[in-house]
Short mmCIF file of N, CA and C in Angstrom, two decimals:
data_model
loop_
_atom_site.label_atom_id
_atom_site.label_comp_id
_atom_site.label_asym_id
_atom_site.label_seq_id
_atom_site.Cartn_x
_atom_site.Cartn_y
_atom_site.Cartn_z
N UNK A 1 133.22 -7.33 -167.16
CA UNK A 1 134.52 -7.68 -167.78
C UNK A 1 134.35 -9.25 -168.30
N UNK A 2 134.82 -9.36 -169.53
CA UNK A 2 134.77 -10.74 -170.15
C UNK A 2 136.01 -11.54 -169.65
N UNK A 3 135.69 -12.80 -169.35
CA UNK A 3 136.72 -13.67 -168.98
C UNK A 3 137.07 -14.66 -170.12
N UNK A 4 138.39 -14.59 -170.58
CA UNK A 4 138.62 -15.45 -171.65
C UNK A 4 139.90 -16.32 -171.29
N UNK A 5 140.07 -17.21 -172.16
CA UNK A 5 141.27 -18.20 -171.90
C UNK A 5 142.61 -17.38 -172.12
N UNK A 6 143.54 -17.56 -171.21
CA UNK A 6 144.75 -16.89 -171.29
C UNK A 6 145.46 -17.09 -172.70
N UNK A 7 146.18 -16.13 -173.16
CA UNK A 7 146.93 -16.37 -174.39
C UNK A 7 148.25 -17.06 -174.09
N UNK A 8 148.54 -17.40 -172.72
CA UNK A 8 149.68 -18.18 -172.52
C UNK A 8 149.51 -19.58 -173.05
N UNK A 9 150.69 -20.02 -173.68
CA UNK A 9 150.59 -21.43 -174.29
C UNK A 9 150.85 -22.44 -173.11
N UNK A 10 149.90 -23.42 -173.09
CA UNK A 10 149.97 -24.46 -172.08
C UNK A 10 149.97 -25.81 -172.65
N UNK A 11 150.15 -26.81 -171.96
CA UNK A 11 150.12 -28.30 -172.40
C UNK A 11 148.81 -28.51 -173.01
N UNK A 12 148.77 -29.17 -174.22
CA UNK A 12 147.51 -29.55 -174.87
C UNK A 12 147.19 -28.56 -175.90
N UNK A 13 147.72 -27.31 -175.85
CA UNK A 13 147.48 -26.27 -176.87
C UNK A 13 148.08 -26.59 -178.16
N UNK A 14 147.38 -26.09 -179.24
CA UNK A 14 148.05 -26.01 -180.58
C UNK A 14 148.69 -24.67 -180.83
N UNK A 15 149.93 -24.67 -181.02
CA UNK A 15 150.64 -23.46 -181.00
C UNK A 15 151.39 -23.23 -182.29
N UNK A 16 151.66 -21.96 -182.63
CA UNK A 16 152.46 -21.55 -183.68
C UNK A 16 153.66 -20.97 -183.27
N UNK A 17 154.92 -21.39 -183.78
CA UNK A 17 156.13 -20.84 -183.22
C UNK A 17 156.89 -20.25 -184.52
N UNK A 18 157.55 -19.02 -184.42
CA UNK A 18 158.33 -18.51 -185.38
C UNK A 18 159.75 -18.63 -184.87
N UNK A 19 160.52 -19.37 -185.73
CA UNK A 19 161.88 -19.63 -185.28
C UNK A 19 162.82 -18.57 -185.85
N UNK A 20 164.02 -18.67 -185.30
CA UNK A 20 165.06 -17.74 -185.66
C UNK A 20 165.67 -17.87 -187.06
N UNK A 21 165.42 -19.01 -187.61
CA UNK A 21 165.77 -19.28 -189.03
C UNK A 21 164.64 -18.82 -189.98
N UNK A 22 163.54 -18.28 -189.52
CA UNK A 22 162.41 -17.88 -190.31
C UNK A 22 161.30 -18.85 -190.54
N UNK A 23 161.50 -20.19 -190.13
CA UNK A 23 160.47 -21.13 -190.23
C UNK A 23 159.38 -20.81 -189.31
N UNK A 24 158.16 -21.25 -189.71
CA UNK A 24 157.03 -21.18 -188.84
C UNK A 24 156.46 -22.57 -188.66
N UNK A 25 156.27 -22.88 -187.33
CA UNK A 25 156.11 -24.31 -187.00
C UNK A 25 154.77 -24.42 -186.29
N UNK A 26 153.82 -25.35 -186.49
CA UNK A 26 152.56 -25.48 -185.81
C UNK A 26 152.71 -26.92 -185.19
N UNK A 27 152.34 -26.98 -183.89
CA UNK A 27 152.43 -28.37 -183.24
C UNK A 27 151.61 -28.34 -182.00
N UNK A 28 151.28 -29.56 -181.52
CA UNK A 28 150.49 -29.76 -180.23
C UNK A 28 151.69 -29.71 -179.18
N UNK A 29 151.36 -28.76 -178.16
CA UNK A 29 152.47 -28.59 -177.03
C UNK A 29 152.12 -29.80 -176.05
N UNK A 30 153.21 -30.61 -175.80
CA UNK A 30 153.12 -31.73 -174.79
C UNK A 30 153.45 -31.19 -173.44
N UNK A 31 154.61 -30.37 -173.35
CA UNK A 31 155.03 -29.80 -172.12
C UNK A 31 155.85 -28.58 -172.32
N UNK A 32 155.79 -27.71 -171.33
CA UNK A 32 156.60 -26.44 -171.38
C UNK A 32 157.59 -26.54 -170.14
N UNK A 33 158.92 -26.40 -170.42
CA UNK A 33 159.89 -26.56 -169.34
C UNK A 33 159.97 -25.28 -168.56
N UNK A 34 160.60 -25.44 -167.43
CA UNK A 34 160.83 -24.27 -166.63
C UNK A 34 161.62 -23.19 -167.25
N UNK A 35 162.51 -23.52 -168.11
CA UNK A 35 163.38 -22.63 -168.75
C UNK A 35 162.79 -22.13 -170.08
N UNK A 36 161.55 -22.61 -170.46
CA UNK A 36 160.90 -21.98 -171.68
C UNK A 36 160.97 -22.83 -172.86
N UNK A 37 161.56 -24.12 -172.82
CA UNK A 37 161.57 -24.89 -173.98
C UNK A 37 160.21 -25.56 -174.08
N UNK A 38 159.72 -25.85 -175.40
CA UNK A 38 158.47 -26.46 -175.68
C UNK A 38 158.69 -27.78 -176.34
N UNK A 39 158.06 -28.82 -175.75
CA UNK A 39 158.04 -30.12 -176.52
C UNK A 39 156.74 -30.25 -177.15
N UNK A 40 156.98 -30.44 -178.50
CA UNK A 40 155.82 -30.35 -179.46
C UNK A 40 155.69 -31.65 -180.23
N UNK A 41 154.45 -32.15 -180.40
CA UNK A 41 154.17 -33.38 -181.22
C UNK A 41 153.67 -33.02 -182.50
N UNK A 42 154.06 -33.81 -183.42
CA UNK A 42 153.64 -33.65 -184.86
C UNK A 42 153.94 -32.26 -185.46
N UNK A 43 155.19 -31.69 -185.48
CA UNK A 43 155.55 -30.45 -185.91
C UNK A 43 155.20 -30.32 -187.34
N UNK A 44 154.46 -29.36 -187.84
CA UNK A 44 154.17 -29.06 -189.19
C UNK A 44 154.70 -27.73 -189.57
N UNK A 45 155.28 -27.59 -190.69
CA UNK A 45 155.84 -26.39 -191.33
C UNK A 45 154.65 -25.68 -192.05
N UNK A 46 154.66 -24.33 -191.83
CA UNK A 46 153.65 -23.54 -192.59
C UNK A 46 154.36 -23.10 -193.90
N UNK A 47 153.66 -23.35 -194.95
CA UNK A 47 154.09 -22.99 -196.31
C UNK A 47 153.14 -22.13 -197.03
N UNK A 48 153.49 -20.86 -197.42
CA UNK A 48 152.44 -20.15 -198.20
C UNK A 48 152.33 -20.65 -199.62
N UNK A 49 151.19 -20.65 -200.19
CA UNK A 49 151.01 -21.11 -201.46
C UNK A 49 150.01 -20.23 -202.23
N UNK A 50 149.71 -20.40 -203.54
CA UNK A 50 148.83 -19.61 -204.26
C UNK A 50 147.32 -19.68 -203.73
N UNK A 51 147.11 -20.86 -203.11
CA UNK A 51 145.72 -21.10 -202.57
C UNK A 51 145.63 -20.76 -201.10
N UNK A 52 146.59 -20.27 -200.49
CA UNK A 52 146.55 -19.91 -199.10
C UNK A 52 147.76 -20.58 -198.34
N UNK A 53 147.49 -20.83 -196.98
CA UNK A 53 148.50 -21.50 -196.31
C UNK A 53 148.41 -22.97 -196.27
N UNK A 54 149.46 -23.67 -196.47
CA UNK A 54 149.53 -25.07 -196.39
C UNK A 54 150.35 -25.57 -195.16
N UNK A 55 150.08 -26.78 -194.61
CA UNK A 55 150.94 -27.40 -193.60
C UNK A 55 151.60 -28.56 -194.28
N UNK A 56 152.87 -28.59 -193.88
CA UNK A 56 153.76 -29.83 -194.36
C UNK A 56 154.56 -30.33 -193.26
N UNK A 57 154.59 -31.65 -193.13
CA UNK A 57 155.44 -32.24 -192.06
C UNK A 57 156.85 -31.66 -191.92
N UNK A 58 157.20 -31.16 -190.82
CA UNK A 58 158.55 -30.54 -190.65
C UNK A 58 159.64 -31.62 -190.68
N UNK A 59 159.32 -32.86 -190.18
CA UNK A 59 160.21 -34.04 -190.32
C UNK A 59 159.73 -34.98 -191.30
N UNK A 60 160.02 -34.83 -192.57
CA UNK A 60 159.32 -35.62 -193.52
C UNK A 60 159.52 -37.14 -193.43
N UNK A 61 160.80 -37.45 -193.07
CA UNK A 61 161.14 -38.98 -192.95
C UNK A 61 160.96 -39.49 -191.67
N UNK A 62 160.61 -38.73 -190.65
CA UNK A 62 160.25 -39.27 -189.26
C UNK A 62 159.42 -40.45 -189.23
N UNK A 63 159.62 -41.32 -188.33
CA UNK A 63 158.75 -42.51 -188.14
C UNK A 63 157.58 -42.00 -187.19
N UNK A 64 156.28 -42.49 -187.33
CA UNK A 64 155.10 -42.18 -186.60
C UNK A 64 154.93 -40.67 -186.42
N UNK A 65 154.49 -40.37 -185.28
CA UNK A 65 154.25 -38.98 -185.03
C UNK A 65 155.40 -38.32 -184.02
N UNK A 66 156.40 -37.69 -184.53
CA UNK A 66 157.55 -37.43 -183.65
C UNK A 66 157.20 -36.30 -182.69
N UNK A 67 157.91 -36.32 -181.46
CA UNK A 67 157.87 -35.32 -180.45
C UNK A 67 159.14 -34.65 -180.46
N UNK A 68 159.25 -33.38 -180.63
CA UNK A 68 160.62 -32.63 -180.68
C UNK A 68 160.68 -31.59 -179.65
N UNK A 69 161.80 -31.01 -179.35
CA UNK A 69 161.95 -29.97 -178.31
C UNK A 69 162.41 -28.59 -179.10
N UNK A 70 161.50 -27.67 -179.04
CA UNK A 70 161.89 -26.34 -179.59
C UNK A 70 162.50 -25.67 -178.40
N UNK A 71 163.80 -25.30 -178.54
CA UNK A 71 164.53 -24.60 -177.51
C UNK A 71 164.25 -23.16 -177.59
N UNK A 72 164.17 -22.48 -176.34
CA UNK A 72 163.86 -21.21 -176.16
C UNK A 72 164.71 -20.17 -177.05
N UNK A 73 165.93 -20.54 -177.02
CA UNK A 73 166.87 -19.50 -177.76
C UNK A 73 166.66 -19.51 -179.24
N UNK A 74 165.82 -20.51 -179.78
CA UNK A 74 165.61 -20.50 -181.25
C UNK A 74 164.10 -19.96 -181.55
N UNK A 75 163.35 -19.56 -180.56
CA UNK A 75 162.00 -19.19 -180.73
C UNK A 75 161.91 -17.67 -180.71
N UNK A 76 161.46 -17.03 -181.74
CA UNK A 76 161.36 -15.55 -181.76
C UNK A 76 159.98 -15.15 -181.19
N UNK A 77 159.00 -15.87 -181.66
CA UNK A 77 157.59 -15.58 -181.25
C UNK A 77 156.86 -16.83 -181.10
N UNK A 78 155.74 -16.73 -180.28
CA UNK A 78 154.85 -17.83 -180.36
C UNK A 78 153.42 -17.43 -179.99
N UNK A 79 152.44 -18.14 -180.46
CA UNK A 79 151.02 -17.69 -180.22
C UNK A 79 150.17 -18.99 -180.47
N UNK A 80 148.91 -18.92 -179.80
CA UNK A 80 147.94 -19.97 -180.15
C UNK A 80 147.55 -19.95 -181.63
N UNK A 81 147.29 -21.09 -182.20
CA UNK A 81 147.00 -21.23 -183.58
C UNK A 81 145.58 -20.84 -183.97
N UNK A 82 145.17 -20.23 -185.01
CA UNK A 82 143.92 -19.89 -185.34
C UNK A 82 143.03 -21.11 -185.51
N UNK A 83 141.86 -21.04 -185.28
CA UNK A 83 140.85 -22.13 -185.29
C UNK A 83 140.77 -22.68 -186.73
N UNK A 84 140.80 -21.97 -187.78
CA UNK A 84 140.88 -22.48 -189.04
C UNK A 84 142.04 -23.33 -189.44
N UNK A 85 143.25 -22.95 -189.04
CA UNK A 85 144.35 -23.75 -189.09
C UNK A 85 144.40 -24.93 -188.25
N UNK A 86 143.78 -24.74 -187.15
CA UNK A 86 143.75 -25.93 -186.14
C UNK A 86 142.87 -27.12 -186.67
N UNK A 87 141.83 -26.77 -187.38
CA UNK A 87 141.06 -27.68 -188.12
C UNK A 87 141.85 -28.49 -189.12
N UNK A 88 142.53 -27.68 -189.92
CA UNK A 88 143.37 -28.33 -191.00
C UNK A 88 144.45 -29.17 -190.40
N UNK A 89 145.00 -28.65 -189.28
CA UNK A 89 146.11 -29.51 -188.57
C UNK A 89 145.49 -30.86 -188.05
N UNK A 90 144.37 -30.80 -187.44
CA UNK A 90 143.71 -32.03 -186.94
C UNK A 90 143.47 -32.92 -188.06
N UNK A 91 142.88 -32.43 -189.28
CA UNK A 91 142.70 -33.31 -190.28
C UNK A 91 143.92 -34.06 -190.84
N UNK A 92 144.98 -33.31 -190.93
CA UNK A 92 146.25 -33.80 -191.59
C UNK A 92 146.94 -34.87 -190.51
N UNK A 93 146.83 -34.60 -189.26
CA UNK A 93 147.63 -35.42 -188.29
C UNK A 93 146.77 -36.71 -187.82
N UNK A 94 145.41 -36.56 -187.77
CA UNK A 94 144.62 -37.60 -187.39
C UNK A 94 143.73 -38.27 -188.37
N UNK A 95 143.38 -37.47 -189.48
CA UNK A 95 142.40 -37.93 -190.55
C UNK A 95 141.08 -37.60 -190.19
N UNK A 96 140.81 -36.93 -189.07
CA UNK A 96 139.47 -36.54 -188.62
C UNK A 96 139.13 -35.20 -189.19
N UNK A 97 138.01 -35.06 -189.79
CA UNK A 97 137.44 -33.79 -190.29
C UNK A 97 136.47 -33.35 -189.36
N UNK A 98 136.74 -32.04 -188.94
CA UNK A 98 135.76 -31.41 -187.93
C UNK A 98 134.81 -30.59 -188.67
N UNK A 99 133.49 -30.64 -188.15
CA UNK A 99 132.43 -29.90 -188.73
C UNK A 99 132.63 -28.42 -188.42
N UNK A 100 132.19 -27.41 -189.27
CA UNK A 100 132.23 -26.05 -188.92
C UNK A 100 131.30 -25.77 -187.69
N UNK A 101 131.73 -24.91 -186.85
CA UNK A 101 130.88 -24.56 -185.73
C UNK A 101 129.56 -24.00 -186.21
N UNK A 102 128.54 -24.22 -185.34
CA UNK A 102 127.26 -23.59 -185.60
C UNK A 102 126.27 -24.50 -186.32
N UNK A 103 126.63 -25.62 -186.88
CA UNK A 103 125.89 -26.45 -187.54
C UNK A 103 125.20 -27.51 -186.51
N UNK A 104 123.96 -27.62 -186.71
CA UNK A 104 123.35 -28.61 -185.77
C UNK A 104 122.75 -29.82 -186.83
N UNK A 105 123.18 -31.01 -186.44
CA UNK A 105 122.74 -32.03 -187.30
C UNK A 105 121.84 -33.06 -186.57
#
């Protein structure tokens, strides 16, 4: 039997949330409350484009890197974010570009 990381979202994970208003948000989970609310840092909205998926700051005019609470009653679905989108998120929020896996330099 293979042992893999749980699909349960925990502190430190990069997660994707589908909200009841139709928005899709990607953010780093800072904490999960007992009642199921998620505290998320640097929320980015997922925007489809002709070139694929783009990430855009959810709070355009927010100062620094905001931490927000996504309340359980507004979340329809949530899952861990794909590795491709995670690399893009890290680049946008930190300026760090990660090398593709499998490369030895």
